[in-house]
Structure formats: structure tokens, C-alpha cells
PDB file of C-alpha atoms in Angstrom:
ATOM      1  CA  MET A   1     -94.481 219.562 110.287  1.00  0.00           C
ATOM      2  CA  THR A   2     -93.535 220.355 106.737  1.00  0.00           C
ATOM      3  CA  LYS A   3     -96.290 221.692 104.547  1.00  0.00           C
ATOM      4  CA  GLU A   4     -97.687 219.051 102.191  1.00  0.00           C
ATOM      5  CA  PRO A   5     -97.252 219.846  98.503  1.00  0.00           C
ATOM      6  CA  ALA A   6    -100.391 220.871  96.668  1.00  0.00           C
ATOM      7  CA  ILE A   7    -102.052 218.196  94.577  1.00  0.00           C
ATOM      8  CA  THR A   8    -102.697 219.086  90.979  1.00  0.00           C
ATOM      9  CA  ASP A   9    -106.326 218.467  89.961  1.00  0.00           C
ATOM     10  CA  ARG A  10    -105.463 216.754  86.700  1.00  0.00           C
ATOM     11  CA  LEU A  11    -102.533 214.686  85.563  1.00  0.00           C
ATOM     12  CA  GLU A  12    -101.526 212.786  82.447  1.00  0.00           C
ATOM     13  CA  PRO A  13     -99.473 209.585  82.252  1.00  0.00           C
ATOM     14  CA  ARG A  14     -95.778 210.252  81.861  1.00  0.00           C
ATOM     15  CA  TRP A  15     -94.373 207.797  79.351  1.00  0.00           C
ATOM     16  CA  ASN A  16     -90.727 206.836  79.671  1.00  0.00           C
ATOM     17  CA  ASP A  17     -88.110 207.128  76.916  1.00  0.00           C
ATOM     18  CA  GLN A  18     -89.552 204.019  75.293  1.00  0.00           C
ATOM     19  CA  GLY A  19     -93.093 205.412  75.428  1.00  0.00           C
ATOM     20  CA  LEU A  20     -94.020 203.013  78.217  1.00  0.00           C
ATOM     21  CA  ILE A  21     -95.384 203.145  81.754  1.00  0.00           C
ATOM     22  CA  PRO A  22     -95.279 200.345  84.350  1.00  0.00           C
ATOM     23  CA  ALA A  23     -98.649 198.891  85.295  1.00  0.00           C
ATOM     24  CA  ILE A  24     -99.143 196.935  88.512  1.00  0.00           C
ATOM     25  CA  ALA A  25    -101.993 194.409  88.462  1.00  0.00           C
ATOM     26  CA  GLN A  26    -103.659 193.729  91.804  1.00  0.00           C
ATOM     27  CA  ASP A  27    -106.397 191.187  92.467  1.00  0.00           C
ATOM     28  CA  ALA A  28    -109.459 193.310  93.245  1.00  0.00           C
ATOM     29  CA  VAL A  29    -110.875 190.710  95.616  1.00  0.00           C
ATOM     30  CA  SER A  30    -107.898 189.375  97.564  1.00  0.00           C
ATOM     31  CA  GLY A  31    -105.665 192.443  97.265  1.00  0.00           C
ATOM     32  CA  GLU A  32    -102.813 190.206  96.166  1.00  0.00           C
ATOM     33  CA  VAL A  33    -100.304 191.890  93.869  1.00  0.00           C
ATOM     34  CA  LEU A  34    -100.264 189.701  90.778  1.00  0.00           C
ATOM     35  CA  MET A  35     -97.700 191.104  88.362  1.00  0.00           C
ATOM     36  CA  LEU A  36     -96.089 194.137  86.836  1.00  0.00           C
ATOM     37  CA  ALA A  37     -96.183 194.703  83.087  1.00  0.00           C
ATOM     38  CA  TRP A  38     -95.810 197.680  80.756  1.00  0.00           C
ATOM     39  CA  MET A  39     -98.217 199.715  78.676  1.00  0.00           C
ATOM     40  CA  ASN A  40     -97.827 202.136  75.824  1.00  0.00           C
ATOM     41  CA  ALA A  41    -100.535 204.666  75.032  1.00  0.00           C
ATOM     42  CA  GLU A  42    -102.356 202.240  72.765  1.00  0.00           C
ATOM     43  CA  ALA A  43    -102.315 199.454  75.363  1.00  0.00           C
ATOM     44  CA  LEU A  44    -103.764 201.786  77.982  1.00  0.00           C
ATOM     45  CA  ALA A  45    -106.440 203.022  75.591  1.00  0.00           C
ATOM     46  CA  GLU A  46    -107.362 199.449  74.694  1.00  0.00           C
ATOM     47  CA  THR A  47    -107.429 198.445  78.371  1.00  0.00           C
ATOM     48  CA  LEU A  48    -109.912 201.224  79.097  1.00  0.00           C
ATOM     49  CA  ARG A  49    -111.952 200.586  75.971  1.00  0.00           C
ATOM     50  CA  GLN A  50    -112.154 196.805  76.346  1.00  0.00           C
ATOM     51  CA  GLY A  51    -112.355 196.669  80.141  1.00  0.00           C
ATOM     52  CA  ARG A  52    -109.587 194.079  80.289  1.00  0.00           C
ATOM     53  CA  ALA A  53    -105.835 194.318  80.695  1.00  0.00           C
ATOM     54  CA  VAL A  54    -103.917 194.884  77.480  1.00  0.00           C
ATOM     55  CA  TYR A  55    -100.173 195.334  77.937  1.00  0.00           C
ATOM     56  CA  TRP A  56     -97.229 196.029  75.687  1.00  0.00           C
ATOM     57  CA  SER A  57     -94.945 193.034  75.370  1.00  0.00           C
ATOM     58  CA  ARG A  58     -91.398 194.372  75.465  1.00  0.00           C
ATOM     59  CA  SER A  59     -89.959 191.008  74.398  1.00  0.00           C
ATOM     60  CA  ARG A  60     -92.269 190.631  71.405  1.00  0.00           C
ATOM     61  CA  SER A  61     -92.771 194.354  70.665  1.00  0.00           C
ATOM     62  CA  THR A  62     -96.492 193.937  70.259  1.00  0.00           C
ATOM     63  CA  LEU A  63     -99.732 194.543  72.110  1.00  0.00           C
ATOM     64  CA  TRP A  64    -100.411 191.726  74.539  1.00  0.00           C
ATOM     65  CA  ARG A  65    -104.052 191.079  75.264  1.00  0.00           C
ATOM     66  CA  LYS A  66    -103.404 189.127  78.427  1.00  0.00           C
ATOM     67  CA  GLY A  67    -105.183 185.799  78.441  1.00  0.00           C
ATOM     68  CA  ASP A  68    -105.747 185.448  74.702  1.00  0.00           C
ATOM     69  CA  THR A  69    -103.320 182.515  74.667  1.00  0.00           C
ATOM     70  CA  SER A  70    -103.407 181.319  78.271  1.00  0.00           C
ATOM     71  CA  GLY A  71    -107.033 182.013  79.165  1.00  0.00           C
ATOM     72  CA  ASN A  72    -105.731 183.966  82.167  1.00  0.00           C
ATOM     73  CA  SER A  73    -107.323 187.264  81.216  1.00  0.00           C
ATOM     74  CA  GLN A  74    -107.802 190.158  83.610  1.00  0.00           C
ATOM     75  CA  GLU A  75    -111.140 191.935  83.767  1.00  0.00           C
ATOM     76  CA  LEU A  76    -110.570 195.553  84.670  1.00  0.00           C
ATOM     77  CA  VAL A  77    -112.244 196.811  87.840  1.00  0.00           C
ATOM     78  CA  ASP A  78    -110.508 200.172  87.931  1.00  0.00           C
ATOM     79  CA  VAL A  79    -107.219 201.845  87.196  1.00  0.00           C
ATOM     80  CA  LEU A  80    -105.394 204.578  89.043  1.00  0.00           C
ATOM     81  CA  LEU A  81    -102.446 206.771  88.122  1.00  0.00           C
ATOM     82  CA  ASP A  82     -99.955 207.726  90.807  1.00  0.00           C
ATOM     83  CA  CYS A  83     -99.054 211.162  92.151  1.00  0.00           C
ATOM     84  CA  ASP A  84     -96.261 211.836  89.699  1.00  0.00           C
ATOM     85  CA  GLY A  85     -97.969 210.184  86.765  1.00  0.00           C
ATOM     86  CA  ASP A  86     -95.385 207.509  86.086  1.00  0.00           C
ATOM     87  CA  THR A  87     -97.050 204.309  87.338  1.00  0.00           C
ATOM     88  CA  LEU A  88    -100.472 202.724  86.879  1.00  0.00           C
ATOM     89  CA  LEU A  89    -102.302 200.460  89.317  1.00  0.00           C
ATOM     90  CA  LEU A  90    -104.908 198.145  87.816  1.00  0.00           C
ATOM     91  CA  ARG A  91    -107.388 196.350  90.024  1.00  0.00           C
ATOM     92  CA  VAL A  92    -108.573 193.291  88.165  1.00  0.00           C
ATOM     93  CA  ASN A  93    -110.662 190.194  88.376  1.00  0.00           C
ATOM     94  CA  GLN A  94    -108.129 187.522  87.487  1.00  0.00           C
ATOM     95  CA  LYS A  95    -109.542 184.784  85.274  1.00  0.00           C
ATOM     96  CA  GLY A  96    -108.184 181.265  84.775  1.00  0.00           C
ATOM     97  CA  GLY A  97    -105.589 179.667  87.012  1.00  0.00           C
ATOM     98  CA  GLY A  98    -103.703 182.816  87.866  1.00  0.00           C
ATOM     99  CA  ALA A  99    -101.724 185.743  86.518  1.00  0.00           C
ATOM    100  CA  CYS A 100     -98.378 183.999  86.115  1.00  0.00           C
ATOM    101  CA  HIS A 101     -97.210 182.108  83.027  1.00  0.00           C
ATOM    102  CA  THR A 102     -95.926 179.436  85.440  1.00  0.00           C
ATOM    103  CA  GLY A 103     -99.493 178.650  86.478  1.00  0.00           C
ATOM    104  CA  ARG A 104     -99.240 180.407  89.812  1.00  0.00           C
ATOM    105  CA  ARG A 105    -101.721 182.984  91.066  1.00  0.00           C
ATOM    106  CA  THR A 106     -99.060 185.661  91.379  1.00  0.00           C
ATOM    107  CA  CYS A 107     -95.739 186.255  89.658  1.00  0.00           C
ATOM    108  CA  PHE A 108     -94.036 187.106  92.968  1.00  0.00           C
ATOM    109  CA  PHE A 109     -92.647 183.947  94.553  1.00  0.00           C
ATOM    110  CA  TYR A 110     -88.876 184.211  95.034  1.00  0.00           C
ATOM    111  CA  ALA A 111     -87.627 185.157  98.499  1.00  0.00           C
ATOM    112  CA  PRO A 112     -84.083 186.151  99.440  1.00  0.00           C
ATOM    113  CA  THR A 113     -82.043 183.542 101.337  1.00  0.00           C
ATOM    114  CA  GLU A 114     -78.355 183.034 102.029  1.00  0.00           C
ATOM    115  CA  ASP A 115     -78.305 180.852  98.907  1.00  0.00           C
ATOM    116  CA  GLY A 116     -79.873 183.497  96.677  1.00  0.00           C
ATOM    117  CA  TRP A 117     -83.505 184.058  95.736  1.00  0.00           C
ATOM    118  CA  THR A 118     -85.405 180.791  96.066  1.00  0.00           C
ATOM    119  CA  VAL A 119     -88.941 179.641  95.384  1.00  0.00           C
ATOM    120  CA  VAL A 120     -91.560 180.162  98.079  1.00  0.00           C
ATOM    121  CA  GLU A 121     -94.240 177.496  98.163  1.00  0.00           C
ATOM    122  CA  GLU A 122     -97.712 178.723  97.313  1.00  0.00           C
ATOM    123  CA  ASP A 123    -100.287 178.924 100.099  1.00  0.00           C
TER     124      ASP A 123
ATOM    125  CA  MET B   1    -104.178 172.744  78.355  1.00  0.00           C
ATOM    126  CA  THR B   2    -100.688 173.924  77.586  1.00  0.00           C
ATOM    127  CA  LYS B   3     -97.902 172.547  79.737  1.00  0.00           C
ATOM    128  CA  GLU B   4     -96.753 175.025  82.380  1.00  0.00           C
ATOM    129  CA  PRO B   5     -93.121 176.125  82.049  1.00  0.00           C
ATOM    130  CA  ALA B   6     -90.727 174.736  84.638  1.00  0.00           C
ATOM    131  CA  ILE B   7     -89.835 177.076  87.493  1.00  0.00           C
ATOM    132  CA  THR B   8     -86.146 177.606  88.089  1.00  0.00           C
ATOM    133  CA  ASP B   9     -85.179 176.989  91.739  1.00  0.00           C
ATOM    134  CA  ARG B  10     -83.050 180.102  92.004  1.00  0.00           C
ATOM    135  CA  LEU B  11     -83.160 183.483  90.363  1.00  0.00           C
ATOM    136  CA  GLU B  12     -81.267 186.750  90.613  1.00  0.00           C
ATOM    137  CA  PRO B  13     -82.625 190.271  90.131  1.00  0.00           C
ATOM    138  CA  ARG B  14     -82.349 191.479  86.549  1.00  0.00           C
ATOM    139  CA  TRP B  15     -81.250 195.096  86.596  1.00  0.00           C
ATOM    140  CA  ASN B  16     -82.260 197.277  83.677  1.00  0.00           C
ATOM    141  CA  ASP B  17     -79.904 199.313  81.496  1.00  0.00           C
ATOM    142  CA  GLN B  18     -79.628 201.876  84.278  1.00  0.00           C
ATOM    143  CA  GLY B  19     -78.842 199.197  86.863  1.00  0.00           C
ATOM    144  CA  LEU B  20     -82.288 199.557  88.415  1.00  0.00           C
ATOM    145  CA  ILE B  21     -85.290 197.374  89.195  1.00  0.00           C
ATOM    146  CA  PRO B  22     -88.826 198.580  90.003  1.00  0.00           C
ATOM    147  CA  ALA B  23     -89.991 197.914  93.552  1.00  0.00           C
ATOM    148  CA  ILE B  24     -93.682 197.909  94.483  1.00  0.00           C
ATOM    149  CA  ALA B  25     -94.441 198.742  98.114  1.00  0.00           C
ATOM    150  CA  GLN B  26     -97.585 197.169  99.550  1.00  0.00           C
ATOM    151  CA  ASP B  27     -99.029 197.758 103.010  1.00  0.00           C
ATOM    152  CA  ALA B  28     -98.533 194.440 104.794  1.00  0.00           C
ATOM    153  CA  VAL B  29    -101.648 194.911 106.917  1.00  0.00           C
ATOM    154  CA  SER B  30    -104.246 196.423 104.577  1.00  0.00           C
ATOM    155  CA  GLY B  31    -102.878 195.049 101.312  1.00  0.00           C
ATOM    156  CA  GLU B  32    -103.084 198.509  99.798  1.00  0.00           C
ATOM    157  CA  VAL B  33    -100.535 199.207  97.072  1.00  0.00           C
ATOM    158  CA  LEU B  34     -98.690 202.281  98.292  1.00  0.00           C
ATOM    159  CA  MET B  35     -96.151 203.256  95.638  1.00  0.00           C
ATOM    160  CA  LEU B  36     -93.630 202.159  93.093  1.00  0.00           C
ATOM    161  CA  ALA B  37     -90.013 203.234  93.336  1.00  0.00           C
ATOM    162  CA  TRP B  38     -86.691 201.989  91.995  1.00  0.00           C
ATOM    163  CA  MET B  39     -83.720 200.215  93.536  1.00  0.00           C
ATOM    164  CA  ASN B  40     -80.171 199.653  92.461  1.00  0.00           C
ATOM    165  CA  ALA B  41     -78.133 196.782  93.930  1.00  0.00           C
ATOM    166  CA  GLU B  42     -76.949 198.923  96.823  1.00  0.00           C
ATOM    167  CA  ALA B  43     -80.492 200.075  97.677  1.00  0.00           C
ATOM    168  CA  LEU B  44     -81.718 196.492  97.719  1.00  0.00           C
ATOM    169  CA  ALA B  45     -78.786 195.362  99.871  1.00  0.00           C
ATOM    170  CA  GLU B  46     -79.404 198.219 102.312  1.00  0.00           C
ATOM    171  CA  THR B  47     -83.139 197.451 102.400  1.00  0.00           C
ATOM    172  CA  LEU B  48     -82.407 193.863 103.379  1.00  0.00           C
ATOM    173  CA  ARG B  49     -79.656 194.819 105.827  1.00  0.00           C
ATOM    174  CA  GLN B  50     -81.588 197.606 107.560  1.00  0.00           C
ATOM    175  CA  GLY B  51     -85.034 196.028 107.393  1.00  0.00           C
ATOM    176  CA  ARG B  52     -86.523 199.208 105.958  1.00  0.00           C
ATOM    177  CA  ALA B  53     -87.136 200.450 102.445  1.00  0.00           C
ATOM    178  CA  VAL B  54     -84.172 202.161 100.828  1.00  0.00           C
ATOM    179  CA  TYR B  55     -84.733 203.209  97.217  1.00  0.00           C
ATOM    180  CA  TRP B  56     -82.686 204.854  94.502  1.00  0.00           C
ATOM    181  CA  SER B  57     -83.866 208.360  93.740  1.00  0.00           C
ATOM    182  CA  ARG B  58     -83.716 208.759  89.980  1.00  0.00           C
ATOM    183  CA  SER B  59     -84.298 212.521  90.208  1.00  0.00           C
ATOM    184  CA  ARG B  60     -81.561 213.090  92.788  1.00  0.00           C
ATOM    185  CA  SER B  61     -79.273 210.199  91.748  1.00  0.00           C
ATOM    186  CA  THR B  62     -78.743 209.112  95.306  1.00  0.00           C
ATOM    187  CA  LEU B  63     -79.848 206.477  97.792  1.00  0.00           C
ATOM    188  CA  TRP B  64     -83.173 207.435  99.317  1.00  0.00           C
ATOM    189  CA  ARG B  65     -83.763 206.083 102.802  1.00  0.00           C
ATOM    190  CA  LYS B  66     -87.511 206.596 102.692  1.00  0.00           C
ATOM    191  CA  GLY B  67     -88.781 208.508 105.702  1.00  0.00           C
ATOM    192  CA  ASP B  68     -85.501 210.127 106.747  1.00  0.00           C
ATOM    193  CA  THR B  69     -86.927 213.518 105.823  1.00  0.00           C
ATOM    194  CA  SER B  70     -90.685 212.935 106.016  1.00  0.00           C
ATOM    195  CA  GLY B  71     -90.873 210.437 108.878  1.00  0.00           C
ATOM    196  CA  ASN B  72     -92.866 208.177 106.564  1.00  0.00           C
ATOM    197  CA  SER B  73     -90.461 205.257 106.695  1.00  0.00           C
ATOM    198  CA  GLN B  74     -91.347 201.737 105.655  1.00  0.00           C
ATOM    199  CA  GLU B  75     -90.429 198.826 107.904  1.00  0.00           C
ATOM    200  CA  LEU B  76     -89.751 195.787 105.769  1.00  0.00           C
ATOM    201  CA  VAL B  77     -91.922 192.734 106.403  1.00  0.00           C
ATOM    202  CA  ASP B  78     -90.750 190.727 103.422  1.00  0.00           C
ATOM    203  CA  VAL B  79     -89.660 191.101  99.840  1.00  0.00           C
ATOM    204  CA  LEU B  80     -90.339 188.894  96.833  1.00  0.00           C
ATOM    205  CA  LEU B  81     -88.848 188.785  93.351  1.00  0.00           C
ATOM    206  CA  ASP B  82     -91.086 187.946  90.427  1.00  0.00           C
ATOM    207  CA  CYS B  83     -90.925 184.998  88.028  1.00  0.00           C
ATOM    208  CA  ASP B  84     -88.666 186.681  85.491  1.00  0.00           C
ATOM    209  CA  GLY B  85     -86.565 188.521  88.033  1.00  0.00           C
ATOM    210  CA  ASP B  86     -87.342 192.056  86.901  1.00  0.00           C
ATOM    211  CA  THR B  87     -89.675 193.377  89.617  1.00  0.00           C
ATOM    212  CA  LEU B  88     -89.617 193.396  93.422  1.00  0.00           C
ATOM    213  CA  LEU B  89     -92.615 193.406  95.753  1.00  0.00           C
ATOM    214  CA  LEU B  90     -92.011 194.781  99.242  1.00  0.00           C
ATOM    215  CA  ARG B  91     -94.537 194.241 101.975  1.00  0.00           C
ATOM    216  CA  VAL B  92     -94.057 196.973 104.535  1.00  0.00           C
ATOM    217  CA  ASN B  93     -95.377 198.477 107.708  1.00  0.00           C
ATOM    218  CA  GLN B  94     -95.931 202.067 106.649  1.00  0.00           C
ATOM    219  CA  LYS B  95     -94.963 204.596 109.323  1.00  0.00           C
ATOM    220  CA  GLY B  96     -96.121 208.206 109.631  1.00  0.00           C
ATOM    221  CA  GLY B  97     -99.054 209.627 107.726  1.00  0.00           C
ATOM    222  CA  GLY B  98     -98.684 207.568 104.594  1.00  0.00           C
ATOM    223  CA  ALA B  99     -96.409 206.626 101.738  1.00  0.00           C
ATOM    224  CA  CYS B 100     -97.084 209.605  99.503  1.00  0.00           C
ATOM    225  CA  HIS B 101     -95.211 212.905  99.569  1.00  0.00           C
ATOM    226  CA  THR B 102     -98.636 214.591  99.280  1.00  0.00           C
ATOM    227  CA  GLY B 103     -99.591 213.273 102.720  1.00  0.00           C
ATOM    228  CA  ARG B 104    -101.859 210.567 101.377  1.00  0.00           C
ATOM    229  CA  ARG B 105    -101.664 206.923 102.396  1.00  0.00           C
ATOM    230  CA  THR B 106    -101.045 205.760  98.858  1.00  0.00           C
ATOM    231  CA  CYS B 107     -99.562 207.424  95.786  1.00  0.00           C
ATOM    232  CA  PHE B 108    -102.341 206.085  93.544  1.00  0.00           C
ATOM    233  CA  PHE B 109    -105.230 208.534  93.446  1.00  0.00           C
ATOM    234  CA  TYR B 110    -105.889 209.717  89.883  1.00  0.00           C
ATOM    235  CA  ALA B 111    -108.723 208.029  87.994  1.00  0.00           C
ATOM    236  CA  PRO B 112    -109.493 208.348  84.279  1.00  0.00           C
ATOM    237  CA  THR B 113    -112.477 210.493  83.341  1.00  0.00           C
ATOM    238  CA  GLU B 114    -113.648 212.180  80.171  1.00  0.00           C
ATOM    239  CA  ASP B 115    -111.784 215.269  81.390  1.00  0.00           C
ATOM    240  CA  GLY B 116    -108.521 213.440  81.921  1.00  0.00           C
ATOM    241  CA  TRP B 117    -107.103 211.833  85.045  1.00  0.00           C
ATOM    242  CA  THR B 118    -108.604 213.491  88.104  1.00  0.00           C
ATOM    243  CA  VAL B 119    -108.143 213.197  91.846  1.00  0.00           C
ATOM    244  CA  VAL B 120    -110.107 210.534  93.705  1.00  0.00           C
ATOM    245  CA  GLU B 121    -111.078 211.488  97.220  1.00  0.00           C
ATOM    246  CA  GLU B 122    -109.466 209.394  99.927  1.00  0.00           C
ATOM    247  CA  ASP B 123    -111.645 206.956 101.873  1.00  0.00           C
TER     248      ASP B 123
END
């Protein structure tokens, strides 16, 4: 057995070159992985302060308080940072119809086939 | 209610400027989110061909057949691409002691406190 590396007691988020970190949103009840979005320092601070998911929209270059337009907001249950500080995991109570802008519960619904990635029917 | 956007029948992965896409690994049995890593086109092709997670190591700039060194390989159950084609979700059977190089089941174990992000004890 190789010796396990020591775990540092404290860690800070490691922002990428664009000042962003990926944030995975998981349904706190079902465990379903809902989406991945990005946060800058302000988005993370607002998420913690407001107790709801606030992302950074890379396409619109603005804070994105998820659900303000769609109603599909995400109430924060908890958030964890990973071992090397470069990814966040949010556990959320998903409001509205689902996390996805298509109206689905989750954003993950294309499976690989011989004809490319095709839509999987929702349960 | 706003009209939901149409879903395209087929989609292809959208690689970032470095030719990479983030891949979330989730335990197929427990639903626990284990880690996030990155894949290039070759890593994804090898993952699908071998039926086990093969990532791209950004620090070593090489394919990373997870578990070859640690024994903590990930047998692929299925993989899904998200609605805008820029994130993968792998459901895996985690082998060995866990996904994390620290010996933990999951890589996500730092929680925010007034003293910074600190280690959460494992269940």
C-alpha cells in the first residue's frame, strides 16, 4: 500500500485563469446531478450569503441568480470544496420544474450511440 | 409560462480552448458525487472503448487511466452529455478505497466556516 497523502486542514478555492471555478449542483433529496455552472468569487459569496445558487454566466458576463427569470431557483443545502480546491459541489433543493432551461429536471440527457449523442427520454 | 426551448435530437461534445471538457464522476450505486476531472477527445474515446474512466491529466499532460497506480479504478456504467454539450456526467462503479487520492471515498470534503474551508469528517 502506498501511503496516503496528508490532508491539509484548510483550503481556499483555486480560481482558474478567468477567475472562475466549476460548481456542480446536485439535488439534495434525490442525489441526481442537475447541472454544472461556474462561479467567480462574488457569485460564491452571494450563494453563501443568500442561501441560493448564484452563478457567473460566461455567455452574458454577469452574475446569474438562478431562477430569477425561470422560477427554477436552487435553495442551498450545503456546499463542499474538493481536495485540490478547484471544484465546488452544491447540494440544493431544486425549485420549479427542474434545473434545465429545456424544462427537464437535469441538464444531463444525451447518451452516446453509433449515431452520435442522442436524447434519452426522461424517467 | 415561457415556452421551453426545443431540444436538438443530436449533440456533440463542445471542447474548450484547451480541447477539454469537464467530467463529473458519480457513484452509480450511492449517487455520491466523487470527483471532477477533465477529458480530451482521446480520453473520452478510451473511456467508452475500455468501459472505465480515462481522464486527461492537466498537471502531467497525459492520459490518466484512473486506478492504474492507485487501484481505485472506475468501471463505467453510463455517461451523459449535458444540454449545451459542455459537461459530461459519468456514472461509475468505484473500485478500491475510494475516488480520492487522499484515500477518501469522495474528493469533496471541505466546508465553508468562519475560519475558511475546513475538513468535514467522513461518515
